[in-house]
Amino acid sequence: TLTALKVGSSTTELREFDLPDIGPDAALLKVEVAGVCGNDVSQYKLPLRGAPLIMGHENVGTLTHVGRDFERLKGFHEGDLVFLEHYLPCGHCEWDHQGEYRHCEATDWHTNPNAIRYGYTSADHKPHLWGGFAHYLYAPWNAVVHKIPDNVTSELAGIATPLANGIQWAL
């Protein structure tokens, strides 16, 4: 899959990655909208914190491959239009149990070098597809996924992703 890979300060290269095998507890999302956030603009200008990465953490797309456990546990199916929050919580800490996964240490790329978070995680971390500036995104078991109602287009949902924390789809 084609990606826009940040390789240095204000420098991007187009790079291909193989699509990963999707296990029973994961899914693959075909990106339809990848918003550009103010954080993307400021982060793009900064030097890399390590290896190259695929930026983009405001992502809307269609699930194209859905593992049976992912489907059973999360209730999502191939063809569903969804948006992903950029957090990938551990699912075990006190914050996660309180529903405050944004505070989970597993998502804090400032303090945790092993944190996985869309738009901030190195493309060296397999399966590489951790940002929306790509044709596809990998969604593991702990992805925070929200179904978009049938009457909302991907473009409209893309406008709403910055407001997605606690959004109520009333359209």
Tab-separated table of C-alpha atoms in Angstrom:
chain	number	residue	atom	x	y	z
A	1	THR	CA	0.000	0.000	0.000
A	2	LEU	CA	1.216	3.497	-0.785
A	3	THR	CA	2.075	5.766	2.137
A	4	ALA	CA	3.342	9.299	2.672
A	5	LEU	CA	6.232	8.655	5.036
A	6	LYS	CA	7.773	11.501	7.065
A	7	VAL	CA	11.512	10.870	6.815
A	8	GLY	CA	12.813	14.099	8.314
A	9	SER	CA	11.929	17.641	9.271
A	10	SER	CA	9.412	18.886	6.659
A	11	THR	CA	10.352	15.962	4.399
A	12	THR	CA	8.052	13.244	3.061
A	13	GLU	CA	8.684	10.355	0.702
A	14	LEU	CA	6.145	8.095	-0.962
A	15	ARG	CA	6.821	4.524	0.104
A	16	GLU	CA	5.100	1.191	-0.428
A	17	PHE	CA	4.452	-1.257	2.396
A	18	ASP	CA	2.984	-4.710	2.015
A	19	LEU	CA	-0.508	-5.136	3.377
A	20	PRO	CA	-0.241	-7.106	6.603
A	21	ASP	CA	-1.888	-10.408	7.285
A	22	ILE	CA	-5.002	-9.708	9.304
A	23	GLY	CA	-5.376	-12.044	12.247
A	24	PRO	CA	-8.656	-12.894	13.930
A	25	ASP	CA	-8.349	-9.988	16.394
A	26	ALA	CA	-7.551	-7.224	13.882
A	27	ALA	CA	-8.960	-5.323	10.913
A	28	LEU	CA	-7.758	-3.301	7.962
A	29	LEU	CA	-9.233	0.083	7.133
A	30	LYS	CA	-9.168	1.600	3.632
A	31	VAL	CA	-8.581	5.290	4.310
A	32	GLU	CA	-11.126	7.604	2.683
A	33	VAL	CA	-10.447	10.803	4.655
A	34	ALA	CA	-7.294	11.700	6.558
A	35	GLY	CA	-7.639	15.069	8.210
A	36	VAL	CA	-4.724	17.436	8.675
A	37	CYS	CA	-4.678	18.669	12.258
A	38	GLY	CA	-2.777	21.629	13.653
A	39	ASN	CA	-0.611	19.076	15.478
A	40	ASP	CA	0.290	17.529	12.117
A	41	VAL	CA	1.469	20.912	10.860
A	42	SER	CA	3.658	21.596	13.908
A	43	GLN	CA	4.941	17.996	14.172
A	44	TYR	CA	5.807	17.911	10.464
A	45	LYS	CA	8.302	20.728	10.938
A	46	LEU	CA	10.075	18.988	13.825
A	47	PRO	CA	12.930	16.486	13.484
A	48	LEU	CA	12.051	12.813	13.731
A	49	ARG	CA	11.928	11.387	17.242
A	50	GLY	CA	13.334	8.159	15.886
A	51	ALA	CA	12.452	6.300	12.717
A	52	PRO	CA	10.245	7.559	9.860
A	53	LEU	CA	6.502	7.565	10.420
A	54	ILE	CA	3.185	7.835	8.645
A	55	MET	CA	1.445	10.889	10.018
A	56	GLY	CA	-2.325	11.385	10.171
A	57	HIS	CA	-4.482	10.691	13.217
A	58	GLU	CA	-7.921	11.946	12.094
A	59	ASN	CA	-8.974	9.013	9.958
A	60	VAL	CA	-12.205	7.848	8.357
A	61	GLY	CA	-12.511	4.808	6.160
A	62	THR	CA	-14.143	1.529	5.278
A	63	LEU	CA	-13.236	-1.746	6.952
A	64	THR	CA	-12.045	-4.061	4.187
A	65	HIS	CA	-10.731	-7.014	6.179
A	66	VAL	CA	-12.168	-7.875	9.573
A	67	GLY	CA	-10.976	-10.753	11.707
A	68	ARG	CA	-13.687	-12.897	13.268
A	69	ASP	CA	-12.710	-12.020	16.869
A	70	PHE	CA	-12.530	-8.300	16.043
A	71	GLU	CA	-15.993	-8.587	14.492
A	72	ARG	CA	-17.421	-10.557	17.400
A	73	LEU	CA	-15.922	-8.378	20.156
A	74	LYS	CA	-16.413	-4.969	18.564
A	75	GLY	CA	-19.488	-5.570	16.400
A	76	PHE	CA	-17.945	-4.238	13.191
A	77	HIS	CA	-18.190	-5.864	9.773
A	78	GLU	CA	-16.446	-5.571	6.437
A	79	GLY	CA	-17.898	-2.587	4.588
A	80	ASP	CA	-18.630	-0.527	7.715
A	81	LEU	CA	-17.679	3.142	7.464
A	82	VAL	CA	-15.829	4.078	10.661
A	83	PHE	CA	-13.490	6.562	12.205
A	84	LEU	CA	-10.574	5.668	14.442
A	85	GLU	CA	-9.485	7.615	17.446
A	86	HIS	CA	-5.723	7.888	17.513
A	87	TYR	CA	-5.366	6.160	20.892
A	88	LEU	CA	-4.521	2.452	21.200
A	89	PRO	CA	-4.986	1.794	24.936
A	90	CYS	CA	-3.676	-1.254	26.796
A	91	GLY	CA	-7.158	-2.258	27.987
A	92	HIS	CA	-5.908	-3.272	31.431
A	93	CYS	CA	-4.967	-0.148	33.390
A	94	GLU	CA	-7.127	1.848	35.793
A	95	TRP	CA	-7.538	4.647	33.234
A	96	ASP	CA	-8.909	2.240	30.656
A	97	HIS	CA	-11.304	0.667	33.166
A	98	GLN	CA	-12.636	4.162	33.914
A	99	GLY	CA	-13.111	4.848	30.190
A	100	GLU	CA	-10.342	7.456	30.265
A	101	TYR	CA	-8.026	5.627	27.843
A	102	ARG	CA	-6.537	8.923	26.643
A	103	HIS	CA	-4.501	8.868	29.871
A	104	CYS	CA	-3.287	5.282	29.377
A	105	GLU	CA	0.506	4.993	29.429
A	106	ALA	CA	0.314	2.742	26.351
A	107	THR	CA	-0.814	5.763	24.293
A	108	ASP	CA	1.670	8.375	25.595
A	109	TRP	CA	4.381	8.665	22.965
A	110	HIS	CA	6.025	11.506	24.958
A	111	THR	CA	6.970	9.245	27.868
A	112	ASN	CA	6.618	5.702	26.523
A	113	PRO	CA	8.958	4.755	23.669
A	114	ASN	CA	6.786	1.675	23.000
A	115	ALA	CA	3.522	3.633	22.769
A	116	ILE	CA	1.407	3.012	19.715
A	117	ARG	CA	-0.730	5.886	18.535
A	118	TYR	CA	-1.995	6.668	15.058
A	119	GLY	CA	0.056	9.378	13.392
A	120	TYR	CA	2.897	9.235	15.947
A	121	THR	CA	4.221	5.662	15.838
A	122	SER	CA	7.277	4.700	13.822
A	123	ALA	CA	6.661	2.856	10.579
A	124	ASP	CA	9.463	0.529	11.707
A	125	HIS	CA	6.951	-0.922	14.186
A	126	LYS	CA	5.244	-3.730	12.277
A	127	PRO	CA	2.792	-3.882	10.628
A	128	HIS	CA	3.927	-0.349	9.695
A	129	LEU	CA	0.505	1.171	8.938
A	130	TRP	CA	0.073	3.471	11.982
A	131	GLY	CA	-1.001	6.669	10.213
A	132	GLY	CA	-3.752	7.892	7.933
A	133	PHE	CA	-1.544	9.381	5.238
A	134	ALA	CA	-1.678	5.985	3.558
A	135	HIS	CA	-4.141	3.947	1.544
A	136	TYR	CA	-4.674	1.527	4.451
A	137	LEU	CA	-4.465	1.544	8.254
A	138	TYR	CA	-4.020	-1.429	10.541
A	139	ALA	CA	-6.544	-1.728	13.389
A	140	PRO	CA	-5.554	-4.137	16.186
A	141	TRP	CA	-7.872	-5.447	18.910
A	142	ASN	CA	-7.416	-2.289	20.998
A	143	ALA	CA	-8.262	0.244	18.287
A	144	VAL	CA	-10.948	2.691	19.391
A	145	VAL	CA	-13.394	2.493	16.486
A	146	HIS	CA	-16.715	4.285	15.974
A	147	LYS	CA	-19.295	3.351	13.336
A	148	ILE	CA	-20.493	6.232	11.217
A	149	PRO	CA	-24.249	6.260	10.597
A	150	ASP	CA	-25.420	5.345	7.110
A	151	ASN	CA	-26.711	8.876	6.449
A	152	VAL	CA	-23.286	10.480	7.104
A	153	THR	CA	-20.732	10.594	4.279
A	154	SER	CA	-17.040	9.955	4.838
A	155	GLU	CA	-16.356	13.598	3.959
A	156	LEU	CA	-18.783	14.889	6.593
A	157	ALA	CA	-17.424	12.413	9.143
A	158	GLY	CA	-13.915	13.649	8.309
A	159	ILE	CA	-14.929	17.164	9.281
A	160	ALA	CA	-16.245	15.851	12.599
A	161	THR	CA	-13.192	13.770	13.594
A	162	PRO	CA	-11.542	16.637	15.521
A	163	LEU	CA	-14.699	16.743	17.620
A	164	ALA	CA	-14.959	12.978	17.883
A	165	ASN	CA	-14.299	12.686	21.593
A	166	GLY	CA	-17.768	12.082	22.899
A	167	ILE	CA	-19.496	12.990	19.626
A	168	GLN	CA	-23.173	12.181	19.320
A	169	TRP	CA	-24.209	11.367	15.757
A	170	ALA	CA	-27.526	13.212	15.635
A	171	LEU	CA	-27.735	13.657	11.877
